[in-house]
Amino acid sequence: MYCFESVVRYSELDADGRMSLTAILNLLQDCCTFQSEEIGIGVAFLQRERRAWVLSSWQVVVNRYPGMGEKLYSYTWPYGFKGFLGFRNFKIEDGKGETVAYANSIWTYLDTEKKIPVKVPKEVKERYVFEPPYEMECAGRKIRTEEGMLPGEPVRAGRLYLDTNRHVNNGKYVAIAAECLPEGFKARQLRAEYKMEAHLSDMIYPKSKAFGNRVLVSLENSEQKPYAVVEFWEEDV
């Protein structure tokens, strides 16, 4: 199990003075990236091999949103590989050892030249140490869209949206989807399914629908094909 320590920075706060949901997602992304770097199969290795780990789905549960200056401990561990898929858990604890957030994720090992999934090689598998899966109620990977979703403000994918894979980073989709949430909506749980890549200058068209304490958002291209589908639940569900 890999762990790194951090503190909540001002740049990570939302308008309420609490750590934002996208900042929590960034912390989880950083945690697994740091682990891969430490064991020698990080960004440089993947670029050299023309490979990438692409997130297929998130399920993130937030118990509370920490405040400015709080010390946090982020943990991650893989619990399995299957063909071209990797399965990974996360948790974030505060200075008292209480769980702030936890997550399950599914990743696809991708050939970046051919743009196809490929089997995780033995040399990559052998670098990781498996741990038992986190005890949580795991939702399905697929998220179904609904009839009657209302269009939101289109977003152009600028350079600030891109990561080292030259596509829109998975956290940016969540940030775009969160703009569709009602004022004051505080997500307790997030699910996101990633369907295809958006690149520089692509237009992203949000559609959303609220179901009481749940908001469903589909981020689509001009042909109404989704880049990602994101589902939020509010605190009091």
PDB file of N, CA and C in Angstrom, residues 87-136:
ATOM      1  N   PHE A  87      -7.542  -2.742 -11.476  1.00  0.00           N
ATOM      2  CA  PHE A  87      -8.510  -2.363 -10.445  1.00  0.00           C
ATOM      3  C   PHE A  87      -7.767  -1.796  -9.245  1.00  0.00           C
ATOM      4  N   ARG A  88      -8.203  -0.629  -8.778  1.00  0.00           N
ATOM      5  CA  ARG A  88      -7.438   0.093  -7.761  1.00  0.00           C
ATOM      6  C   ARG A  88      -8.380   0.780  -6.781  1.00  0.00           C
ATOM      7  N   ASN A  89      -8.007   0.699  -5.487  1.00  0.00           N
ATOM      8  CA  ASN A  89      -8.734   1.407  -4.430  1.00  0.00           C
ATOM      9  C   ASN A  89      -7.914   2.574  -3.898  1.00  0.00           C
ATOM     10  N   PHE A  90      -8.623   3.490  -3.222  1.00  0.00           N
ATOM     11  CA  PHE A  90      -8.017   4.656  -2.598  1.00  0.00           C
ATOM     12  C   PHE A  90      -8.735   4.938  -1.275  1.00  0.00           C
ATOM     13  N   LYS A  91      -8.018   5.598  -0.373  1.00  0.00           N
ATOM     14  CA  LYS A  91      -8.665   6.225   0.770  1.00  0.00           C
ATOM     15  C   LYS A  91      -7.833   7.419   1.198  1.00  0.00           C
ATOM     16  N   ILE A  92      -8.501   8.399   1.784  1.00  0.00           N
ATOM     17  CA  ILE A  92      -7.843   9.575   2.347  1.00  0.00           C
ATOM     18  C   ILE A  92      -8.218   9.647   3.805  1.00  0.00           C
ATOM     19  N   GLU A  93      -7.212   9.763   4.669  1.00  0.00           N
ATOM     20  CA  GLU A  93      -7.444   9.898   6.109  1.00  0.00           C
ATOM     21  C   GLU A  93      -6.953  11.252   6.590  1.00  0.00           C
ATOM     22  N   ASP A  94      -7.571  11.750   7.661  1.00  0.00           N
ATOM     23  CA  ASP A  94      -7.104  12.998   8.258  1.00  0.00           C
ATOM     24  C   ASP A  94      -6.090  12.713   9.359  1.00  0.00           C
ATOM     25  N   GLY A  95      -5.662  13.740  10.075  1.00  0.00           N
ATOM     26  CA  GLY A  95      -4.645  13.587  11.105  1.00  0.00           C
ATOM     27  C   GLY A  95      -5.075  12.754  12.292  1.00  0.00           C
ATOM     28  N   LYS A  96      -6.387  12.534  12.431  1.00  0.00           N
ATOM     29  CA  LYS A  96      -6.914  11.695  13.511  1.00  0.00           C
ATOM     30  C   LYS A  96      -7.119  10.252  13.069  1.00  0.00           C
ATOM     31  N   GLY A  97      -6.777   9.966  11.835  1.00  0.00           N
ATOM     32  CA  GLY A  97      -6.960   8.609  11.323  1.00  0.00           C
ATOM     33  C   GLY A  97      -8.367   8.320  10.847  1.00  0.00           C
ATOM     34  N   GLU A  98      -9.199   9.350  10.753  1.00  0.00           N
ATOM     35  CA  GLU A  98     -10.572   9.163  10.284  1.00  0.00           C
ATOM     36  C   GLU A  98     -10.618   9.261   8.760  1.00  0.00           C
ATOM     37  N   THR A  99     -11.458   8.448   8.144  1.00  0.00           N
ATOM     38  CA  THR A  99     -11.536   8.400   6.688  1.00  0.00           C
ATOM     39  C   THR A  99     -12.333   9.582   6.158  1.00  0.00           C
ATOM     40  N   VAL A 100     -11.667  10.384   5.355  1.00  0.00           N
ATOM     41  CA  VAL A 100     -12.288  11.554   4.721  1.00  0.00           C
ATOM     42  C   VAL A 100     -13.018  11.145   3.451  1.00  0.00           C
ATOM     43  N   ALA A 101     -12.387  10.268   2.649  1.00  0.00           N
ATOM     44  CA  ALA A 101     -12.966   9.814   1.393  1.00  0.00           C
ATOM     45  C   ALA A 101     -12.345   8.470   1.030  1.00  0.00           C
ATOM     46  N   TYR A 102     -13.070   7.725   0.176  1.00  0.00           N
ATOM     47  CA  TYR A 102     -12.538   6.469  -0.333  1.00  0.00           C
ATOM     48  C   TYR A 102     -13.099   6.246  -1.731  1.00  0.00           C
ATOM     49  N   ALA A 103     -12.443   5.367  -2.488  1.00  0.00           N
ATOM     50  CA  ALA A 103     -12.823   5.239  -3.893  1.00  0.00           C
ATOM     51  C   ALA A 103     -12.448   3.884  -4.463  1.00  0.00           C
ATOM     52  N   ASN A 104     -13.193   3.509  -5.482  1.00  0.00           N
ATOM     53  CA  ASN A 104     -12.847   2.378  -6.325  1.00  0.00           C
ATOM     54  C   ASN A 104     -12.659   2.902  -7.752  1.00  0.00           C
ATOM     55  N   SER A 105     -11.753   2.285  -8.492  1.00  0.00           N
ATOM     56  CA  SER A 105     -11.510   2.742  -9.862  1.00  0.00           C
ATOM     57  C   SER A 105     -11.128   1.571 -10.748  1.00  0.00           C
ATOM     58  N   ILE A 106     -11.463   1.715 -12.029  1.00  0.00           N
ATOM     59  CA  ILE A 106     -11.112   0.726 -13.045  1.00  0.00           C
ATOM     60  C   ILE A 106     -10.362   1.449 -14.155  1.00  0.00           C
ATOM     61  N   TRP A 107      -9.214   0.897 -14.543  1.00  0.00           N
ATOM     62  CA  TRP A 107      -8.328   1.533 -15.518  1.00  0.00           C
ATOM     63  C   TRP A 107      -8.099   0.609 -16.702  1.00  0.00           C
ATOM     64  N   THR A 108      -7.896   1.203 -17.875  1.00  0.00           N
ATOM     65  CA  THR A 108      -7.595   0.460 -19.092  1.00  0.00           C
ATOM     66  C   THR A 108      -6.162   0.738 -19.526  1.00  0.00           C
ATOM     67  N   TYR A 109      -5.426  -0.332 -19.816  1.00  0.00           N
ATOM     68  CA  TYR A 109      -4.047  -0.208 -20.310  1.00  0.00           C
ATOM     69  C   TYR A 109      -4.120  -0.062 -21.824  1.00  0.00           C
ATOM     70  N   LEU A 110      -3.646   1.079 -22.327  1.00  0.00           N
ATOM     71  CA  LEU A 110      -3.894   1.471 -23.709  1.00  0.00           C
ATOM     72  C   LEU A 110      -2.613   1.585 -24.517  1.00  0.00           C
ATOM     73  N   ASP A 111      -2.651   1.075 -25.753  1.00  0.00           N
ATOM     74  CA  ASP A 111      -1.609   1.339 -26.733  1.00  0.00           C
ATOM     75  C   ASP A 111      -1.894   2.727 -27.308  1.00  0.00           C
ATOM     76  N   THR A 112      -1.008   3.692 -27.025  1.00  0.00           N
ATOM     77  CA  THR A 112      -1.291   5.082 -27.395  1.00  0.00           C
ATOM     78  C   THR A 112      -1.108   5.358 -28.881  1.00  0.00           C
ATOM     79  N   GLU A 113      -0.422   4.468 -29.616  1.00  0.00           N
ATOM     80  CA  GLU A 113      -0.288   4.640 -31.065  1.00  0.00           C
ATOM     81  C   GLU A 113      -1.499   4.081 -31.799  1.00  0.00           C
ATOM     82  N   LYS A 114      -1.894   2.866 -31.443  1.00  0.00           N
ATOM     83  CA  LYS A 114      -3.015   2.214 -32.115  1.00  0.00           C
ATOM     84  C   LYS A 114      -4.363   2.586 -31.502  1.00  0.00           C
ATOM     85  N   LYS A 115      -4.317   3.204 -30.317  1.00  0.00           N
ATOM     86  CA  LYS A 115      -5.535   3.610 -29.603  1.00  0.00           C
ATOM     87  C   LYS A 115      -6.433   2.410 -29.310  1.00  0.00           C
ATOM     88  N   ILE A 116      -5.803   1.315 -28.877  1.00  0.00           N
ATOM     89  CA  ILE A 116      -6.572   0.127 -28.518  1.00  0.00           C
ATOM     90  C   ILE A 116      -6.090  -0.389 -27.164  1.00  0.00           C
ATOM     91  N   PRO A 117      -6.974  -1.021 -26.399  1.00  0.00           N
ATOM     92  CA  PRO A 117      -6.545  -1.641 -25.145  1.00  0.00           C
ATOM     93  C   PRO A 117      -5.631  -2.834 -25.418  1.00  0.00           C
ATOM     94  N   VAL A 118      -4.637  -3.009 -24.555  1.00  0.00           N
ATOM     95  CA  VAL A 118      -3.723  -4.146 -24.672  1.00  0.00           C
ATOM     96  C   VAL A 118      -3.554  -4.789 -23.296  1.00  0.00           C
ATOM     97  N   LYS A 119      -3.225  -6.047 -23.296  1.00  0.00           N
ATOM     98  CA  LYS A 119      -3.063  -6.803 -22.058  1.00  0.00           C
ATOM     99  C   LYS A 119      -1.931  -6.216 -21.216  1.00  0.00           C
ATOM    100  N   VAL A 120      -2.159  -6.137 -19.921  1.00  0.00           N
ATOM    101  CA  VAL A 120      -1.134  -5.627 -19.013  1.00  0.00           C
ATOM    102  C   VAL A 120       0.036  -6.602 -19.001  1.00  0.00           C
ATOM    103  N   PRO A 121       1.265  -6.151 -19.344  1.00  0.00           N
ATOM    104  CA  PRO A 121       2.398  -7.072 -19.430  1.00  0.00           C
ATOM    105  C   PRO A 121       2.864  -7.550 -18.058  1.00  0.00           C
ATOM    106  N   LYS A 122       3.569  -8.662 -18.075  1.00  0.00           N
ATOM    107  CA  LYS A 122       4.048  -9.280 -16.845  1.00  0.00           C
ATOM    108  C   LYS A 122       4.964  -8.343 -16.066  1.00  0.00           C
ATOM    109  N   GLU A 123       5.845  -7.604 -16.770  1.00  0.00           N
ATOM    110  CA  GLU A 123       6.797  -6.740 -16.067  1.00  0.00           C
ATOM    111  C   GLU A 123       6.096  -5.623 -15.302  1.00  0.00           C
ATOM    112  N   VAL A 124       4.931  -5.192 -15.785  1.00  0.00           N
ATOM    113  CA  VAL A 124       4.151  -4.180 -15.066  1.00  0.00           C
ATOM    114  C   VAL A 124       3.439  -4.812 -13.877  1.00  0.00           C
ATOM    115  N   LYS A 125       2.801  -5.955 -14.094  1.00  0.00           N
ATOM    116  CA  LYS A 125       2.090  -6.641 -13.010  1.00  0.00           C
ATOM    117  C   LYS A 125       3.004  -6.931 -11.829  1.00  0.00           C
ATOM    118  N   GLU A 126       4.232  -7.359 -12.141  1.00  0.00           N
ATOM    119  CA  GLU A 126       5.149  -7.799 -11.082  1.00  0.00           C
ATOM    120  C   GLU A 126       5.675  -6.648 -10.226  1.00  0.00           C
ATOM    121  N   ARG A 127       5.537  -5.406 -10.693  1.00  0.00           N
ATOM    122  CA  ARG A 127       6.017  -4.272  -9.901  1.00  0.00           C
ATOM    123  C   ARG A 127       5.054  -3.923  -8.761  1.00  0.00           C
ATOM    124  N   TYR A 128       3.801  -4.301  -8.905  1.00  0.00           N
ATOM    125  CA  TYR A 128       2.792  -3.933  -7.907  1.00  0.00           C
ATOM    126  C   TYR A 128       2.583  -5.048  -6.891  1.00  0.00           C
ATOM    127  N   VAL A 129       2.217  -4.638  -5.686  1.00  0.00           N
ATOM    128  CA  VAL A 129       1.843  -5.580  -4.632  1.00  0.00           C
ATOM    129  C   VAL A 129       0.344  -5.434  -4.406  1.00  0.00           C
ATOM    130  N   PHE A 130      -0.386  -6.535  -4.555  1.00  0.00           N
ATOM    131  CA  PHE A 130      -1.830  -6.489  -4.379  1.00  0.00           C
ATOM    132  C   PHE A 130      -2.198  -6.459  -2.900  1.00  0.00           C
ATOM    133  N   GLU A 131      -3.279  -5.755  -2.611  1.00  0.00           N
ATOM    134  CA  GLU A 131      -3.899  -5.740  -1.289  1.00  0.00           C
ATOM    135  C   GLU A 131      -5.364  -6.146  -1.457  1.00  0.00           C
ATOM    136  N   PRO A 132      -6.024  -6.588  -0.388  1.00  0.00           N
ATOM    137  CA  PRO A 132      -7.451  -6.914  -0.507  1.00  0.00           C
ATOM    138  C   PRO A 132      -8.265  -5.684  -0.897  1.00  0.00           C
ATOM    139  N   PRO A 133      -9.365  -5.869  -1.630  1.00  0.00           N
ATOM    140  CA  PRO A 133     -10.212  -4.728  -1.992  1.00  0.00           C
ATOM    141  C   PRO A 133     -10.768  -4.023  -0.757  1.00  0.00           C
ATOM    142  N   TYR A 134     -10.961  -2.722  -0.877  1.00  0.00           N
ATOM    143  CA  TYR A 134     -11.551  -1.937   0.198  1.00  0.00           C
ATOM    144  C   TYR A 134     -13.004  -2.378   0.397  1.00  0.00           C
ATOM    145  N   GLU A 135     -13.415  -2.448   1.648  1.00  0.00           N
ATOM    146  CA  GLU A 135     -14.782  -2.871   1.948  1.00  0.00           C
ATOM    147  C   GLU A 135     -15.744  -1.718   1.693  1.00  0.00           C
ATOM    148  N   MET A 136     -16.357  -1.738   0.523  1.00  0.00           N
ATOM    149  CA  MET A 136     -17.318  -0.721   0.140  1.00  0.00           C
ATOM    150  C   MET A 136     -18.339  -1.353  -0.804  1.00  0.00           C
TER     151      MET A 136
END
